Short mmCIF file of C-alpha atoms and ligand atoms in Angstrom, two decimals:
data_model
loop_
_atom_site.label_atom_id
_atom_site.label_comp_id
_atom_site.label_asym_id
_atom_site.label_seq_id
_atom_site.Cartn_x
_atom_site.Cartn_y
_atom_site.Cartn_z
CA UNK U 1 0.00 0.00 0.00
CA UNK U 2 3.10 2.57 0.78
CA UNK U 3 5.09 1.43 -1.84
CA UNK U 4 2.13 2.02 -4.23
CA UNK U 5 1.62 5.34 -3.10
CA UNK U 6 5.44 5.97 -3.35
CA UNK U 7 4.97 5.15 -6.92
CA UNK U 8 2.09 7.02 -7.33
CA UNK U 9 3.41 10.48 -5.60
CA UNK U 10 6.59 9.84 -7.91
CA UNK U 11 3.96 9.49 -10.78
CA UNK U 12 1.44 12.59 -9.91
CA UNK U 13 4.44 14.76 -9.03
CA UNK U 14 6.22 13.94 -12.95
CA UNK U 15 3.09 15.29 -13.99
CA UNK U 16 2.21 17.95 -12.64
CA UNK U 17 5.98 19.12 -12.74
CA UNK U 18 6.09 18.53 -16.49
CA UNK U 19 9.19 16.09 -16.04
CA UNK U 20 7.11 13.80 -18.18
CA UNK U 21 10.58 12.85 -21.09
CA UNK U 22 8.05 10.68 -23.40
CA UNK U 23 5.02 13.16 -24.32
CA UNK U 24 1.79 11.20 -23.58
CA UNK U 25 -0.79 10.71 -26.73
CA UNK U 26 -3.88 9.58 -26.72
CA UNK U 27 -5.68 7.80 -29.70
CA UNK U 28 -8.73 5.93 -29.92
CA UNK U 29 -8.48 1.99 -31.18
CA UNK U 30 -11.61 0.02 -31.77
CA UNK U 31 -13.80 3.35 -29.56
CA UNK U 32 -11.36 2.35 -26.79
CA UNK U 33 -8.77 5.11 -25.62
CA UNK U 34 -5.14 3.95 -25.74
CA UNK U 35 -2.39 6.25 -24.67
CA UNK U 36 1.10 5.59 -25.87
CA UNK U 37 4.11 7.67 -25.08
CA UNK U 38 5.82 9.68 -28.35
CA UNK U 39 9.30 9.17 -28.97
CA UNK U 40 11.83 10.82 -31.32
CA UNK U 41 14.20 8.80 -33.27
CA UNK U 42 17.05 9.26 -31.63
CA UNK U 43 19.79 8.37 -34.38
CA UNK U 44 18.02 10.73 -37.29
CA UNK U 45 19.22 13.56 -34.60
CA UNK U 46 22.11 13.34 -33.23
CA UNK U 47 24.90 11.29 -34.32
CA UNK U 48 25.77 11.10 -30.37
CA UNK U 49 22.55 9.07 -29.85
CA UNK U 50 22.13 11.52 -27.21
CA UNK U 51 19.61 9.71 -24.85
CA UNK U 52 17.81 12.85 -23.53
CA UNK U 53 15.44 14.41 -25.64
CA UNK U 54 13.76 17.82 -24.47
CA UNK U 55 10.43 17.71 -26.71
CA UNK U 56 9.87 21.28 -26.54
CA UNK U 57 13.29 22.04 -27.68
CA UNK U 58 12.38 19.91 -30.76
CA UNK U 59 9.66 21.78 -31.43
CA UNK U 60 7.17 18.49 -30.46
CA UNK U 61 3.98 19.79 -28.03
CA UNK U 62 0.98 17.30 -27.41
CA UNK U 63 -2.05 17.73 -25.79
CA UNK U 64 -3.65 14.84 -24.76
CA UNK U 65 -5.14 13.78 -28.26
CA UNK U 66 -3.45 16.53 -30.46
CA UNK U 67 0.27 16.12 -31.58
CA UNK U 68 2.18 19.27 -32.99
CA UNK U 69 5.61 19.52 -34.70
CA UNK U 70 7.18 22.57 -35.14
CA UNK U 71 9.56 22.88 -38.42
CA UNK U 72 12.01 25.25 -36.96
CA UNK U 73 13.53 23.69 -33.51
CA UNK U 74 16.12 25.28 -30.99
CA UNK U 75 18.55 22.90 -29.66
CA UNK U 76 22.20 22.65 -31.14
CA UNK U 77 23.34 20.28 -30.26
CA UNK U 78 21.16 18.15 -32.33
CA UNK U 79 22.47 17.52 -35.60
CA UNK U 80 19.97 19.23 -37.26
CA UNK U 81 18.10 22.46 -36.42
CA UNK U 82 14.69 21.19 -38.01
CA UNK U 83 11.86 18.85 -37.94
CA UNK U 84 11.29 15.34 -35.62
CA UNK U 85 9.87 12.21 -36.64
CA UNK U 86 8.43 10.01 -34.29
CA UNK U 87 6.75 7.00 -33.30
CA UNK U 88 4.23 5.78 -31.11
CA UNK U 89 5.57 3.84 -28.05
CA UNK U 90 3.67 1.67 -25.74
CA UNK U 91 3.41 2.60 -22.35
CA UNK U 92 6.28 0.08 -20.58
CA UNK U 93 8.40 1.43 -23.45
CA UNK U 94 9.15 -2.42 -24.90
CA UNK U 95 7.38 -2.35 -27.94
CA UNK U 96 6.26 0.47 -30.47
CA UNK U 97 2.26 0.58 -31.19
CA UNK U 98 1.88 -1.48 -34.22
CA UNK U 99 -0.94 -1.66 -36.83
CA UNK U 100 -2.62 -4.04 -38.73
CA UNK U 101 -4.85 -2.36 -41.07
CA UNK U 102 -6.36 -4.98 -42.92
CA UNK U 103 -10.10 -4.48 -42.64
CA UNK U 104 -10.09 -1.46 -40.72
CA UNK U 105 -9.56 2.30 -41.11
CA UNK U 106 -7.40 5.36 -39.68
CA UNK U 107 -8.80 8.47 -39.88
CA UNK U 108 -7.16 12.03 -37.87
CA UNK U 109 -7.49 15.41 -38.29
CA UNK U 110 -4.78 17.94 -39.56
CA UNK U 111 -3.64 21.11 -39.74
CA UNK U 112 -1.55 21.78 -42.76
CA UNK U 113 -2.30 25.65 -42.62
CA UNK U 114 1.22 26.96 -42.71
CA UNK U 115 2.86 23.98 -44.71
CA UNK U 116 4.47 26.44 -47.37
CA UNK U 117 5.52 24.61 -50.87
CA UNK U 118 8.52 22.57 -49.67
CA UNK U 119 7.67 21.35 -46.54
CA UNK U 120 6.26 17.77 -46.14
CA UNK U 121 4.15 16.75 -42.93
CA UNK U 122 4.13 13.12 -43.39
CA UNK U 123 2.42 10.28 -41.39
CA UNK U 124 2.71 6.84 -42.70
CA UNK U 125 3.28 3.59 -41.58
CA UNK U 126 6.20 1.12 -41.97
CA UNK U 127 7.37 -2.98 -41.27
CA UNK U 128 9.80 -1.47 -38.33
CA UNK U 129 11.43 -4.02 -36.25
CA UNK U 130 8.52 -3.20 -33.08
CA UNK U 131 11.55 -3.77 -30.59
CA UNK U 132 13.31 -1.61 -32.08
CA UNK U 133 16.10 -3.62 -33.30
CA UNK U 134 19.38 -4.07 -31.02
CA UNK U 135 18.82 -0.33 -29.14
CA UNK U 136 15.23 -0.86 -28.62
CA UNK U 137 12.07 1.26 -29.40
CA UNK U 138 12.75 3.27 -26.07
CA UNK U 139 15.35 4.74 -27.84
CA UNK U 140 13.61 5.64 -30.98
CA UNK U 141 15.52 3.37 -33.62
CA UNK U 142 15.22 0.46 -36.16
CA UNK U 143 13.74 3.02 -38.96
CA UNK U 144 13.21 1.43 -42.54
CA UNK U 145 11.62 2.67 -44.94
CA UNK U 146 10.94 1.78 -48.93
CA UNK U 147 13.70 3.82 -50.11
CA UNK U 148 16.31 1.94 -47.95
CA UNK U 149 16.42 4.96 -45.63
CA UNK U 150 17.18 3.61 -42.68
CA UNK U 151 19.87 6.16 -41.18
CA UNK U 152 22.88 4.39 -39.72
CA UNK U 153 25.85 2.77 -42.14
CA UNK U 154 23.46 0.10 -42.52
CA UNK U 155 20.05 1.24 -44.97
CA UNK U 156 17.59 -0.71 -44.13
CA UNK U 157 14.27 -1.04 -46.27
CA UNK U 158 10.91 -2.39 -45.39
CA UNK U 159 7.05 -2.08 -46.80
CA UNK U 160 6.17 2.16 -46.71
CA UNK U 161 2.35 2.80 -46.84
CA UNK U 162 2.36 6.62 -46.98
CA UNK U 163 -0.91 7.34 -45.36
CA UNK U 164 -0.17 10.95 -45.94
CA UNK U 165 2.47 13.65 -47.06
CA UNK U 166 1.37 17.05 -47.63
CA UNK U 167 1.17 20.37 -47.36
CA UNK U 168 -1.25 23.30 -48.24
CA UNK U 169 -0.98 23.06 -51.36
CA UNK U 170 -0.80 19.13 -52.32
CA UNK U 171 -1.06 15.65 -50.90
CA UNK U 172 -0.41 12.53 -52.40
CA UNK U 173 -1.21 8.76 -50.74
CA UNK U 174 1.36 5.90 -51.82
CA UNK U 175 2.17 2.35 -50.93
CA UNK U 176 5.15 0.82 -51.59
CA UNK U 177 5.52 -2.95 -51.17
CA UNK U 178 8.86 -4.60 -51.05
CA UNK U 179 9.53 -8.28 -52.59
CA UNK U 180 9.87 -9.50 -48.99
CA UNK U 181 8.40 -8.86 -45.52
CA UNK U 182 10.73 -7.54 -42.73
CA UNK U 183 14.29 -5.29 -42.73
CA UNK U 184 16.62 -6.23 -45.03
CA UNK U 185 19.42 -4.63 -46.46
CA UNK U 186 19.42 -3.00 -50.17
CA UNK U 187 22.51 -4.93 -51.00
CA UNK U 188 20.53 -8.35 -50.40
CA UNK U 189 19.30 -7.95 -53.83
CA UNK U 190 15.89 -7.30 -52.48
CA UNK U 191 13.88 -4.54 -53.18
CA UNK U 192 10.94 -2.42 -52.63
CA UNK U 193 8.56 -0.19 -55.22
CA UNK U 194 10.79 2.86 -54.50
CA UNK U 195 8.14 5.27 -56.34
CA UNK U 196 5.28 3.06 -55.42
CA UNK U 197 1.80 3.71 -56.65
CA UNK U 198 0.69 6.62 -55.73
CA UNK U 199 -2.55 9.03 -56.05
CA UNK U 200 -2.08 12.28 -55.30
CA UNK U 201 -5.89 14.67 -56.66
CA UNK U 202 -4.24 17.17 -58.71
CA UNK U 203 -3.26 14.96 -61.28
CA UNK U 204 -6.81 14.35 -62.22
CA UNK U 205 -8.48 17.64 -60.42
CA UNK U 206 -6.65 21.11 -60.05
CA UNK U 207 -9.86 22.59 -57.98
CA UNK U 208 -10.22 19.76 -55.06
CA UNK U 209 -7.42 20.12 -52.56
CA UNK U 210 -5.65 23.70 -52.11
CA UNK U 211 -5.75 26.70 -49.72
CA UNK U 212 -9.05 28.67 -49.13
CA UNK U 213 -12.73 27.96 -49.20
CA UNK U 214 -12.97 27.92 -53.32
CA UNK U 215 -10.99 24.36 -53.06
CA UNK U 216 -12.89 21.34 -51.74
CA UNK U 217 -10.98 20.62 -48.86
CA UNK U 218 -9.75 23.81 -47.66
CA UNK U 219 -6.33 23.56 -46.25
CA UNK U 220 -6.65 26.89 -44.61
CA UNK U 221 -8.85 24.79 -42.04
CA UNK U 222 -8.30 21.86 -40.03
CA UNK U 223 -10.16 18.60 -42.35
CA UNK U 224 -10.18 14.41 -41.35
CA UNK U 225 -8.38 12.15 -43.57
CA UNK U 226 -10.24 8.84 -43.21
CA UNK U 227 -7.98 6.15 -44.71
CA UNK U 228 -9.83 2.45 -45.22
CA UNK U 229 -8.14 -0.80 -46.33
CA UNK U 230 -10.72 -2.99 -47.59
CA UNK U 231 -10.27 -6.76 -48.19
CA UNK U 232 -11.05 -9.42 -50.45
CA UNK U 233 -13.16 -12.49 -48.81
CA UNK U 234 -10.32 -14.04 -47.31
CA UNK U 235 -9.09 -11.24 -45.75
CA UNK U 236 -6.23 -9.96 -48.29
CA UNK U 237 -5.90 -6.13 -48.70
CA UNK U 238 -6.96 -5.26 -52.21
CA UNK U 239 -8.27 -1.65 -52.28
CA UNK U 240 -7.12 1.45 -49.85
CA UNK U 241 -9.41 4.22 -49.91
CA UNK U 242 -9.31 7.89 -48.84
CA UNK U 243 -12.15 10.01 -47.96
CA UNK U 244 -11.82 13.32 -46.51
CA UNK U 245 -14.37 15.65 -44.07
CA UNK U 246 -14.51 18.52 -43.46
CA UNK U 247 -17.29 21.07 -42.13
CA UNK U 248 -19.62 17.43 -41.65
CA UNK U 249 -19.33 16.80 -45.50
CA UNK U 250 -17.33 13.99 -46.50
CA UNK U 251 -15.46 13.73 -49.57
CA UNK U 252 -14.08 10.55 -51.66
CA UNK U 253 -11.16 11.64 -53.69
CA UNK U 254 -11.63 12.36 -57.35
CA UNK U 255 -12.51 9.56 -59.63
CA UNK U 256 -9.52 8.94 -61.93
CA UNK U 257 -10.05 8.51 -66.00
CA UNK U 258 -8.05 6.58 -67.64
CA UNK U 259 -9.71 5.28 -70.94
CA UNK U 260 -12.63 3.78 -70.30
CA UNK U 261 -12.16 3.21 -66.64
CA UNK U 262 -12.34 5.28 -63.62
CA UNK U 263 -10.85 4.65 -60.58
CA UNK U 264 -11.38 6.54 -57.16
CA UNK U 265 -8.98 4.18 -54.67
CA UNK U 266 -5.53 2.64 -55.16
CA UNK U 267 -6.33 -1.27 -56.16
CA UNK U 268 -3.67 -3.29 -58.48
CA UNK U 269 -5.71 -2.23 -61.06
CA UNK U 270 -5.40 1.27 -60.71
CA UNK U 271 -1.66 1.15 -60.08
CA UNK U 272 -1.19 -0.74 -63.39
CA UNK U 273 -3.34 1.67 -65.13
CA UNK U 274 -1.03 4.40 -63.98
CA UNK U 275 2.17 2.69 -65.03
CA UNK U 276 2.81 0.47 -61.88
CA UNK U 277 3.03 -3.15 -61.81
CA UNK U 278 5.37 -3.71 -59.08
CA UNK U 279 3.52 -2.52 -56.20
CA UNK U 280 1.10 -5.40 -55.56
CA UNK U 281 -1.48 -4.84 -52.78
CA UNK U 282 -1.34 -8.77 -52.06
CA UNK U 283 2.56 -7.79 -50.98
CA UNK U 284 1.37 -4.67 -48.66
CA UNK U 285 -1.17 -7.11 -47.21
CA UNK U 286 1.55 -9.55 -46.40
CA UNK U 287 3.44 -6.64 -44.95
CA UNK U 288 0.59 -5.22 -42.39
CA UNK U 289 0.01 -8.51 -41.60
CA UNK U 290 3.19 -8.70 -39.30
CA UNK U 291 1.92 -5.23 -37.31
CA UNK U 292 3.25 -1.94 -39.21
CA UNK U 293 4.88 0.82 -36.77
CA UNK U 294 3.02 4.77 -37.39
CA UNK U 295 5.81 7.42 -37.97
CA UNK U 296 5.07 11.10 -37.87
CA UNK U 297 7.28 13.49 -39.50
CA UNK U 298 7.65 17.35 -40.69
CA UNK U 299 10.61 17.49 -43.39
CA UNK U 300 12.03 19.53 -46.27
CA UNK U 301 14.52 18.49 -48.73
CA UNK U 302 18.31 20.40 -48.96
CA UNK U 303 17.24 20.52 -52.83
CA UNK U 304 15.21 23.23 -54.20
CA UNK U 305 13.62 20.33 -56.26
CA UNK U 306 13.50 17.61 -53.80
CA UNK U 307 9.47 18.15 -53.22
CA UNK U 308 8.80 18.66 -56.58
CA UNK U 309 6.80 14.76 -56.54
CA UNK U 310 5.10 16.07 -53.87
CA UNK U 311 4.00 19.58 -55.30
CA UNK U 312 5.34 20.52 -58.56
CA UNK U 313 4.59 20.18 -61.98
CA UNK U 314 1.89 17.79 -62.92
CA UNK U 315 1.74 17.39 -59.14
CA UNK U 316 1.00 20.33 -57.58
CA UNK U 317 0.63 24.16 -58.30
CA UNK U 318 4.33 25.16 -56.50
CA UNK U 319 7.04 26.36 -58.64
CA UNK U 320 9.31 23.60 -59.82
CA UNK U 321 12.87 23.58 -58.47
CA UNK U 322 12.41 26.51 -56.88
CA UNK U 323 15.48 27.75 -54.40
CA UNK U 324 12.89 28.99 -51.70
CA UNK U 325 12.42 25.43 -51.20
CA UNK U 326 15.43 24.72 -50.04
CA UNK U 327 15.41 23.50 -46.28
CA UNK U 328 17.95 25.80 -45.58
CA UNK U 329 15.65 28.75 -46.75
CA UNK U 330 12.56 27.34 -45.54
CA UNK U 331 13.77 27.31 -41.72
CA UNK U 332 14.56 30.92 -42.34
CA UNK U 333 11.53 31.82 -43.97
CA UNK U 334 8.44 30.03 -42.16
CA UNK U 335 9.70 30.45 -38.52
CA UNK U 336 6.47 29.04 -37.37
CA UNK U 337 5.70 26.08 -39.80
CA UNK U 338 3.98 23.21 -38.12
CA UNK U 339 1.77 20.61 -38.65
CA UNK U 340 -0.93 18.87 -35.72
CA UNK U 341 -2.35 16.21 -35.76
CA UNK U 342 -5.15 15.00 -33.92
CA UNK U 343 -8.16 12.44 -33.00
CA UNK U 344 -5.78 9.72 -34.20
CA UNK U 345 -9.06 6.77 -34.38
CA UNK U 346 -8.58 3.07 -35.88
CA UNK U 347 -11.21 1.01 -36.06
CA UNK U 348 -14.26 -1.04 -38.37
CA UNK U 349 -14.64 0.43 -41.67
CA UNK U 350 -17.01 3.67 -41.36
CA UNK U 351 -16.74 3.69 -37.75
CA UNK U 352 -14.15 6.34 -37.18
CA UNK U 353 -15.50 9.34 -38.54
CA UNK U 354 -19.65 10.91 -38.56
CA UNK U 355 -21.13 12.98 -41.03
CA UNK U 356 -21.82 15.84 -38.76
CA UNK U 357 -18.19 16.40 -38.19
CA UNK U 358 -19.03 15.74 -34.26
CA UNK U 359 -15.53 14.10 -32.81
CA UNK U 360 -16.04 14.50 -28.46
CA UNK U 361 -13.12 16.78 -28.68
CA UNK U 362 -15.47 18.92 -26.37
CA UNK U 363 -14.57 16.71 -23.06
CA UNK U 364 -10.96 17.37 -23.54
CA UNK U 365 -10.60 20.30 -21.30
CA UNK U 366 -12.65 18.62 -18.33
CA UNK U 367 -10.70 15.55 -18.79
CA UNK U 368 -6.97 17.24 -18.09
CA UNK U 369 -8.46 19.00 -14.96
CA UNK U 370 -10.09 15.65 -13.86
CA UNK U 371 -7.41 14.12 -13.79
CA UNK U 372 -4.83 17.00 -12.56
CA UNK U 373 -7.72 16.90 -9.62
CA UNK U 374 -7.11 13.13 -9.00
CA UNK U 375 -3.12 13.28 -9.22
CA UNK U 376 -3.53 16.38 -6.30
CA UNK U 377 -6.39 13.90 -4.20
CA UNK U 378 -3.75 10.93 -4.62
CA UNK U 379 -0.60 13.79 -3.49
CA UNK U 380 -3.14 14.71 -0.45
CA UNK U 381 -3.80 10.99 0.80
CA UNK U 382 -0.01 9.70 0.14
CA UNK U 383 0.98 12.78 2.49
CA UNK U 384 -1.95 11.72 5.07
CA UNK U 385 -1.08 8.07 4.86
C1 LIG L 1 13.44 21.88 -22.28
O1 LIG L 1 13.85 23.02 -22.97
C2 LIG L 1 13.14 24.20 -22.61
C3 LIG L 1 13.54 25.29 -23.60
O2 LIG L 1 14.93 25.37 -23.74
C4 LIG L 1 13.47 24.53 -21.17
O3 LIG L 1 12.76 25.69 -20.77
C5 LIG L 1 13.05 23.36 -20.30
O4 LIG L 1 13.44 23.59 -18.96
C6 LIG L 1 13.70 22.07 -20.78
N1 LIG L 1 13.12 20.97 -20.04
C7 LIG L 1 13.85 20.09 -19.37
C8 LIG L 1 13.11 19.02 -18.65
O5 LIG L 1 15.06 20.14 -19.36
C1 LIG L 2 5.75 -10.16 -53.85
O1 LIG L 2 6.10 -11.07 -52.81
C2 LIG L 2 6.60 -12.33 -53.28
C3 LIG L 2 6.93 -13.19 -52.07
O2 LIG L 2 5.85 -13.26 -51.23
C4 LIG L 2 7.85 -12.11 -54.10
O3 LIG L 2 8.30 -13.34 -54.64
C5 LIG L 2 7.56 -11.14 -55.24
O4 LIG L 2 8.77 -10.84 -55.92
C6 LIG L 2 6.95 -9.85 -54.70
N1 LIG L 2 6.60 -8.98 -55.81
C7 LIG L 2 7.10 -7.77 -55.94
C8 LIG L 2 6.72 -7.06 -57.21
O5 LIG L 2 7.82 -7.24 -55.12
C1 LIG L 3 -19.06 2.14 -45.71
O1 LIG L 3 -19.84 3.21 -46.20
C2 LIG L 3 -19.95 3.22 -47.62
C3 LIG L 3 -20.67 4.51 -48.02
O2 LIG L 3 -21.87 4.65 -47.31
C4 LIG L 3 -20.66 1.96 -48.08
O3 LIG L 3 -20.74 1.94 -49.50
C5 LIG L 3 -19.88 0.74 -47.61
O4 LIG L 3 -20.57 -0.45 -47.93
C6 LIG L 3 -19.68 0.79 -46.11
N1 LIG L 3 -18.80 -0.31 -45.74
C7 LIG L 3 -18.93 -1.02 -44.62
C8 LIG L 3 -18.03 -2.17 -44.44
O5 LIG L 3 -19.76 -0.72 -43.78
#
């Protein structure tokens, strides 16, 4: 009984001191709330492997359900003076959350407001080791990703499904599958669908995603990206579909023309139709199958052209290779570029999102104070006791 409330005045005084080192998330899986601690990887930062991160410093803030990354961070002594990425940790910091999508859907909201051309807030999901590899997840590490970008001397590549990369002005969704599950190493001769099939609206329809109420989804506003991953009848992903809502309307992305068929998800049909037969969905499938980790990240390339897939040319309205798109100008330039997410939800297809835009983010406020109330009650009786 003393021991526990040792534990529990260490607990209540970490946070209501703000010593809290993981920032505490909540999402909602299956209409159950989960909360899972955010960590930085470590090794994309500092070549030191510092183990201390100071969240704030990296320009990371959450609030309960709501998740914001800054583009321009202060500390120097990280290697670099921009961005985070991050993953979702369970709470006895052994494992990172992992996802199996099959069958179900993801939806959150975001805030790409001040996302100039150049900047990229991505969140997507990858086969990480969920340990972590030899360091462990506590520390951040064991990133993979379809290009082989894995950070240390070793590259590492796994399956990439890009749930979302964006900014104001464009957005594209991608998966990539590789020719095996796991991490493996480039040089094994393996490989993965490095451009991957993608769909990204302005291809097919210049008026439906851009800044200000004349677009249909208004990325001067916070919208909900509803992502589903429907299967075949023995439980195989073969279609991933977006929908998007925004002010209670929701929106399926464009249907896509090409000859005489039209396609409005990704499905192996579509991604052959655009020019991509090495992407199978039966590959992704076996991929998610094994638990995917969620990364979150806010980037910009050192090369004025380095977003240009994103945004540029037939993919977006920003100016192609374009030196104000350099990172080095955009941390100068957009001094308070961030992206936040929020109302992270998984769960049965339809089941995440409602048509009148309603999402319970009213209870937030009396939920913090109920339970900075119960952390002072449980400081009073371990005092008494
Ligand atoms: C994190 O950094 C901020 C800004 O430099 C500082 O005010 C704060 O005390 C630091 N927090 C910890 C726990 O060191
Ligand atoms: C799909 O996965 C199988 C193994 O399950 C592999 O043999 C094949 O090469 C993969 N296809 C592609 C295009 O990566
Ligand atoms: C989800 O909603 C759509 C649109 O109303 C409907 O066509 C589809 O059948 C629903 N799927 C499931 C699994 O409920």
């Amino acid at each position: 009984m003393c021991f526990h409330g040792v534990v529990l005045f260490l607990l209540c005084s970490k946070i209501l001191l703000g010593e809290e080192k993981n920032p505490v998330f909540s999402w909602i899986k299956d209409g159950v709330t989960v909360t899972s601690l955010i960590v930085q990887d470590v090794v994309a930062r500092s070549p030191e492997r510092a183990i201390f991160v100071n969240y704030t410093e990296i320009g990371v803030t959450v609030d309960d359900k709501s998740l914001t990354q800054r583009f321009v961070t202060q500390n120097q002594n990280w290697r670099n003076e921009w961005g985070s990425r991050l993953y979702l940790l369970n709470n006895d910091r052994t494992n990172y959350e992992t996802f199996d999508l099959r069958n179900k859907e993801l939806s959150f909201d975001v805030d790409v407001s001040s996302l100039v051309c150049g900047l990229n807030g991505a969140l997507y999901m990858i086969e990480m080791p969920k340990n972590g590899g030899a360091e462990g997840s506590a520390f951040g590490t064991g990133y993979c990703d379809a290009g082989g970008g894995g950070t240390d001397s070793e590259k590492l590549a796994c399956t990439e499904i890009d749930l979302w990369e964006g900014n104001k002005e464009a957005t594209h969704l991608a998966s990539h599958s590789c020719s095996r599950t796991g991490q493996f190493s480039v040089g094994e001769g393996k490989y993965c669908a490095i451009g991957g099939c993608t769909m990204n609206p302005y291809r097919y329809d210049h008026s439906f995603y851009g800044y200000g109420s004349s677009y249909t989804v208004d990325t001067s506003k916070k919208f909900t990206v509803v992502t589903q991953f429907l299967t075949s009848a023995s439980g195989n992903l073969n279609e991933i579909r977006r929908l998007y809502v925004q002010k209670g309307k929701v929106v399926s992305a464009p249907a896509i023309s090409n000859g005489a068929m039209s396609y409005s998800s990704i499905t192996d049909a579509f991604c052959e139709a655009a020019g991509v037969s090495n992407s199978p969905l039966q590959n992704v499938s076996n991929s998610l199958e094994m638990g995917h980790v969620l990364s979150f990240s806010l980037w910009a390339s050192d090369d004025g052209a380095g977003m240009d897939w994103l945004n540029s040319g037939k993919n977006g309205r920003c100016p192609e290779n374009s030196e104000a798109a350099k990172r080095t100008k955009l941390v100068k330039s957009n001094p308070g570029a961030h992206v936040t997410w929020s109302n992270l939800k998984v769960g049965a297809i339809n089941s995440t999102f409602t048509r009148d835009g309603g999402d319970g983010s009213g209870s937030l406020l009396v939920r913090s104070s109920l339970s900075t109330l119960v952390c002072i009650f449980i400081l009073l009786l371990t005092l008494f006791v």
